[in-house]
Amino acid sequence: MSEITFPISEYSDEKLCAMVAVGCRDAEEELVKRYLRPVRIYARPYFLAGGDSEDLIQEAMFGLLKAIREFDPSHDARFKTFAEVCIRNRIRSAVTNAARSKHAPLNESVPFESPMVGTGASPEELYISREEETERLTRLEQQLSTFEHKVLRLFLLGLSYQEISEQVGRSNKSVDNAVQRIRRKVAGNFGVFSES
């Protein structure tokens, strides 16, 4: 096992991975601590109706652990880059697997952009599509309370429920309830407009 000569927080990610490879649990814990916020940020854009954001964060953590344990410095890649790829791949895999399950209608992602964009649509169709998207977002914003606006802004910045609750002065449960209400409103707004 590598001898620790500095505070573990001063070692590079790559050095910590080398220490993990020879059995240093402290090095692994330090890497997990360092990458906790990016893990949350990478998981934020994904949403499974009927699922929990913590489930996606957990999947992202599995991706991080895979990166920590399988990082190979001989490939001339930085650990940060490798970790990001592993984390994103694990999240996408979880979303794909959930969509294949027997409850597929409950697990589909809610798109924030119109399906017309990038499909070879005419300029008129693209314009109408953008107008409809703007209308959906405006309608959603009108349905959010001041509290929900604050929670959504902090949530999209990658803050945990605990961090959001400290910022807004409410309990974790109150924050979770707000996030669930926002998700239902997003699904309702985008579902209503996509049928028209």
mmCIF file of C-alpha atoms in Angstrom:
data_model
loop_
_atom_site.group_PDB
_atom_site.id
_atom_site.type_symbol
_atom_site.label_atom_id
_atom_site.label_comp_id
_atom_site.label_asym_id
_atom_site.label_seq_id
_atom_site.Cartn_x
_atom_site.Cartn_y
_atom_site.Cartn_z
ATOM 1 C CA MET A 1 0.000 0.000 0.000
ATOM 2 C CA SER A 2 1.200 3.540 -0.785
ATOM 3 C CA GLU A 3 2.497 5.508 2.139
ATOM 4 C CA ILE A 4 0.565 8.709 2.765
ATOM 5 C CA THR A 5 3.036 11.562 3.217
ATOM 6 C CA PHE A 6 0.711 14.560 2.677
ATOM 7 C CA PRO A 7 -2.861 15.194 3.756
ATOM 8 C CA ILE A 8 -4.848 12.956 1.421
ATOM 9 C CA SER A 9 -6.769 15.952 0.085
ATOM 10 C CA GLU A 10 -3.549 17.272 -1.524
ATOM 11 C CA TYR A 11 -3.047 14.268 -3.832
ATOM 12 C CA SER A 12 -4.122 14.422 -7.476
ATOM 13 C CA ASP A 13 -7.056 12.332 -8.678
ATOM 14 C CA GLU A 14 -4.667 10.131 -10.631
ATOM 15 C CA LYS A 15 -2.429 9.518 -7.595
ATOM 16 C CA LEU A 16 -5.488 8.676 -5.492
ATOM 17 C CA CYS A 17 -6.600 6.123 -8.120
ATOM 18 C CA ALA A 18 -3.162 4.510 -7.958
ATOM 19 C CA MET A 19 -3.523 4.336 -4.176
ATOM 20 C CA VAL A 20 -6.985 2.767 -4.545
ATOM 21 C CA ALA A 21 -5.477 0.130 -6.851
ATOM 22 C CA VAL A 22 -3.221 -1.034 -4.002
ATOM 23 C CA GLY A 23 -6.027 -1.085 -1.452
ATOM 24 C CA CYS A 24 -6.152 2.387 0.118
ATOM 25 C CA ARG A 25 -9.760 2.953 1.226
ATOM 26 C CA ASP A 26 -9.020 6.522 2.347
ATOM 27 C CA ALA A 27 -8.049 7.401 -1.228
ATOM 28 C CA GLU A 28 -11.329 5.996 -2.541
ATOM 29 C CA GLU A 29 -13.308 7.938 0.044
ATOM 30 C CA GLU A 30 -11.476 11.150 -0.887
ATOM 31 C CA LEU A 31 -12.326 10.679 -4.583
ATOM 32 C CA VAL A 32 -15.982 9.999 -3.775
ATOM 33 C CA LYS A 33 -16.046 13.157 -1.655
ATOM 34 C CA ARG A 34 -14.447 15.217 -4.451
ATOM 35 C CA TYR A 35 -16.883 14.022 -7.099
ATOM 36 C CA LEU A 36 -20.128 14.054 -5.112
ATOM 37 C CA ARG A 37 -21.228 17.446 -6.477
ATOM 38 C CA PRO A 38 -20.405 16.619 -10.152
ATOM 39 C CA VAL A 39 -22.277 13.309 -9.740
ATOM 40 C CA ARG A 40 -25.383 15.243 -8.647
ATOM 41 C CA ILE A 41 -24.986 17.749 -11.480
ATOM 42 C CA TYR A 42 -24.620 15.010 -14.137
ATOM 43 C CA ALA A 43 -27.776 13.287 -12.841
ATOM 44 C CA ARG A 44 -29.928 16.466 -12.791
ATOM 45 C CA PRO A 45 -30.898 16.683 -16.481
ATOM 46 C CA TYR A 46 -32.386 13.198 -16.378
ATOM 47 C CA PHE A 47 -35.838 12.517 -15.070
ATOM 48 C CA LEU A 48 -37.882 9.363 -14.755
ATOM 49 C CA ALA A 49 -41.563 9.935 -14.100
ATOM 50 C CA GLY A 50 -42.499 7.833 -11.109
ATOM 51 C CA GLY A 51 -38.836 7.562 -10.144
ATOM 52 C CA ASP A 52 -36.727 9.325 -7.570
ATOM 53 C CA SER A 53 -33.840 11.668 -8.361
ATOM 54 C CA GLU A 54 -31.852 9.886 -5.663
ATOM 55 C CA ASP A 55 -32.080 6.685 -7.757
ATOM 56 C CA LEU A 56 -30.301 8.410 -10.625
ATOM 57 C CA ILE A 57 -27.715 9.881 -8.254
ATOM 58 C CA GLN A 58 -27.087 6.390 -6.913
ATOM 59 C CA GLU A 59 -26.581 5.086 -10.468
ATOM 60 C CA ALA A 60 -24.175 7.970 -11.103
ATOM 61 C CA MET A 61 -22.255 6.987 -7.950
ATOM 62 C CA PHE A 62 -21.917 3.439 -9.289
ATOM 63 C CA GLY A 63 -20.423 4.965 -12.442
ATOM 64 C CA LEU A 64 -17.970 6.960 -10.317
ATOM 65 C CA LEU A 65 -16.920 3.864 -8.351
ATOM 66 C CA LYS A 66 -16.362 1.990 -11.617
ATOM 67 C CA ALA A 67 -14.163 4.864 -12.829
ATOM 68 C CA ILE A 68 -12.167 4.904 -9.586
ATOM 69 C CA ARG A 69 -11.557 1.166 -9.684
ATOM 70 C CA GLU A 70 -10.888 0.822 -13.413
ATOM 71 C CA PHE A 71 -8.927 3.986 -14.197
ATOM 72 C CA ASP A 72 -5.805 3.190 -16.214
ATOM 73 C CA PRO A 73 -3.264 6.044 -16.407
ATOM 74 C CA SER A 74 -1.514 4.381 -19.360
ATOM 75 C CA HIS A 75 -4.376 5.498 -21.621
ATOM 76 C CA ASP A 76 -3.212 9.132 -21.414
ATOM 77 C CA ALA A 77 -6.596 10.359 -20.191
ATOM 78 C CA ARG A 78 -7.230 12.422 -17.078
ATOM 79 C CA PHE A 79 -9.269 10.751 -14.360
ATOM 80 C CA LYS A 80 -11.829 13.563 -14.445
ATOM 81 C CA THR A 81 -12.580 12.862 -18.123
ATOM 82 C CA PHE A 82 -12.769 9.108 -17.580
ATOM 83 C CA ALA A 83 -15.022 9.552 -14.539
ATOM 84 C CA GLU A 84 -17.396 11.824 -16.441
ATOM 85 C CA VAL A 85 -17.745 9.237 -19.226
ATOM 86 C CA CYS A 86 -18.363 6.399 -16.741
ATOM 87 C CA ILE A 87 -20.907 8.435 -14.772
ATOM 88 C CA ARG A 88 -22.849 9.591 -17.830
ATOM 89 C CA ASN A 89 -22.823 6.093 -19.360
ATOM 90 C CA ARG A 90 -24.196 4.575 -16.156
ATOM 91 C CA ILE A 91 -26.989 7.173 -15.964
ATOM 92 C CA ARG A 92 -27.939 6.693 -19.626
ATOM 93 C CA SER A 93 -27.910 2.939 -19.160
ATOM 94 C CA ALA A 94 -30.243 3.237 -16.154
ATOM 95 C CA VAL A 95 -32.634 5.496 -18.108
ATOM 96 C CA THR A 96 -32.600 3.107 -21.090
ATOM 97 C CA ASN A 97 -33.195 0.054 -18.904
ATOM 98 C CA ALA A 98 -36.053 1.777 -17.093
ATOM 99 C CA ALA A 99 -37.678 2.672 -20.409
ATOM 100 C CA ARG A 100 -37.551 -1.001 -21.448
ATOM 101 C CA SER A 101 -39.337 -2.190 -18.351
ATOM 102 C CA LYS A 102 -42.973 -3.240 -18.283
ATOM 103 C CA HIS A 103 -43.892 0.188 -16.900
ATOM 104 C CA ALA A 104 -42.389 2.062 -19.840
ATOM 105 C CA PRO A 105 -45.124 4.748 -20.018
ATOM 106 C CA LEU A 106 -44.336 5.738 -16.417
ATOM 107 C CA ASN A 107 -40.601 5.916 -17.023
ATOM 108 C CA GLU A 108 -40.283 8.035 -20.141
ATOM 109 C CA SER A 109 -38.264 11.223 -19.992
ATOM 110 C CA VAL A 110 -40.073 14.516 -20.466
ATOM 111 C CA PRO A 111 -38.414 16.434 -23.331
ATOM 112 C CA PHE A 112 -37.788 20.148 -22.852
ATOM 113 C CA GLU A 113 -37.357 20.879 -26.528
ATOM 114 C CA SER A 114 -39.674 20.326 -29.405
ATOM 115 C CA PRO A 115 -39.261 17.126 -31.424
ATOM 116 C CA MET A 116 -39.321 19.179 -34.633
ATOM 117 C CA VAL A 117 -35.863 20.673 -34.088
ATOM 118 C CA GLY A 118 -33.152 18.963 -36.116
ATOM 119 C CA THR A 119 -35.530 16.711 -38.079
ATOM 120 C CA GLY A 120 -35.237 18.441 -41.434
ATOM 121 C CA ALA A 121 -38.435 20.398 -40.850
ATOM 122 C CA SER A 122 -39.198 23.473 -42.931
ATOM 123 C CA PRO A 123 -38.373 26.940 -41.535
ATOM 124 C CA GLU A 124 -42.099 27.521 -40.930
ATOM 125 C CA GLU A 125 -42.409 24.274 -38.946
ATOM 126 C CA LEU A 126 -39.310 25.151 -36.913
ATOM 127 C CA TYR A 127 -40.690 28.622 -36.161
ATOM 128 C CA ILE A 128 -44.049 27.212 -35.056
ATOM 129 C CA SER A 129 -42.275 24.564 -32.991
ATOM 130 C CA ARG A 130 -40.162 27.200 -31.214
ATOM 131 C CA GLU A 131 -43.263 29.323 -30.577
ATOM 132 C CA GLU A 132 -45.049 26.312 -29.060
ATOM 133 C CA GLU A 133 -42.005 25.553 -26.891
ATOM 134 C CA THR A 134 -41.894 29.158 -25.639
ATOM 135 C CA GLU A 135 -45.615 29.001 -24.918
ATOM 136 C CA ARG A 136 -45.180 25.741 -22.938
ATOM 137 C CA LEU A 137 -42.345 27.202 -20.852
ATOM 138 C CA THR A 138 -44.307 30.408 -20.180
ATOM 139 C CA ARG A 139 -47.327 28.380 -19.121
ATOM 140 C CA LEU A 140 -45.175 26.250 -16.826
ATOM 141 C CA GLU A 141 -43.582 29.329 -15.220
ATOM 142 C CA GLN A 142 -47.036 30.760 -14.538
ATOM 143 C CA GLN A 143 -47.987 27.580 -12.690
ATOM 144 C CA LEU A 144 -44.943 27.562 -10.380
ATOM 145 C CA SER A 145 -45.151 29.215 -7.010
ATOM 146 C CA THR A 146 -42.373 31.513 -5.786
ATOM 147 C CA PHE A 147 -41.083 28.652 -3.628
ATOM 148 C CA GLU A 148 -41.126 26.230 -6.576
ATOM 149 C CA HIS A 149 -39.214 28.757 -8.709
ATOM 150 C CA LYS A 150 -36.490 28.951 -6.034
ATOM 151 C CA VAL A 151 -36.339 25.179 -5.639
ATOM 152 C CA LEU A 152 -36.172 24.609 -9.408
ATOM 153 C CA ARG A 153 -33.361 27.143 -9.837
ATOM 154 C CA LEU A 154 -31.288 25.560 -7.036
ATOM 155 C CA PHE A 155 -32.106 22.028 -8.188
ATOM 156 C CA LEU A 156 -30.857 22.776 -11.695
ATOM 157 C CA LEU A 157 -27.639 24.179 -10.196
ATOM 158 C CA GLY A 158 -26.962 20.709 -8.820
ATOM 159 C CA LEU A 159 -27.636 21.331 -5.137
ATOM 160 C CA SER A 160 -28.760 18.393 -3.013
ATOM 161 C CA TYR A 161 -32.118 18.437 -1.237
ATOM 162 C CA GLN A 162 -30.265 19.171 2.007
ATOM 163 C CA GLU A 163 -28.431 22.143 0.453
ATOM 164 C CA ILE A 164 -31.658 23.461 -1.085
ATOM 165 C CA SER A 165 -33.503 23.141 2.219
ATOM 166 C CA GLU A 166 -30.774 25.156 3.947
ATOM 167 C CA GLN A 167 -30.967 27.863 1.247
ATOM 168 C CA VAL A 168 -34.760 28.208 1.341
ATOM 169 C CA GLY A 169 -35.255 27.556 5.053
ATOM 170 C CA ARG A 170 -37.571 24.561 4.634
ATOM 171 C CA SER A 171 -37.316 20.834 5.414
ATOM 172 C CA ASN A 172 -35.933 18.225 3.018
ATOM 173 C CA LYS A 173 -39.445 16.777 2.726
ATOM 174 C CA SER A 174 -40.833 20.178 1.728
ATOM 175 C CA VAL A 175 -38.140 20.487 -0.960
ATOM 176 C CA ASP A 176 -38.821 16.948 -2.217
ATOM 177 C CA ASN A 177 -42.556 17.691 -2.395
ATOM 178 C CA ALA A 178 -41.843 20.858 -4.394
ATOM 179 C CA VAL A 179 -39.611 18.942 -6.844
ATOM 180 C CA GLN A 180 -42.330 16.312 -7.319
ATOM 181 C CA ARG A 181 -44.955 19.040 -7.959
ATOM 182 C CA ILE A 182 -42.634 20.703 -10.498
ATOM 183 C CA ARG A 183 -42.119 17.365 -12.277
ATOM 184 C CA ARG A 184 -45.873 16.784 -12.494
ATOM 185 C CA LYS A 185 -46.394 20.290 -13.867
ATOM 186 C CA VAL A 186 -43.633 19.770 -16.452
ATOM 187 C CA ALA A 187 -45.138 16.441 -17.512
ATOM 188 C CA GLY A 188 -48.621 17.985 -17.652
ATOM 189 C CA ASN A 189 -47.574 21.005 -19.687
ATOM 190 C CA PHE A 190 -45.484 19.094 -22.189
ATOM 191 C CA GLY A 191 -47.988 16.258 -22.440
ATOM 192 C CA VAL A 192 -50.921 18.617 -23.126
ATOM 193 C CA PHE A 193 -49.096 20.525 -25.847
ATOM 194 C CA SER A 194 -47.582 17.495 -27.543
ATOM 195 C CA GLU A 195 -51.077 16.174 -28.321
ATOM 196 C CA SER A 196 -52.218 19.369 -30.031
#
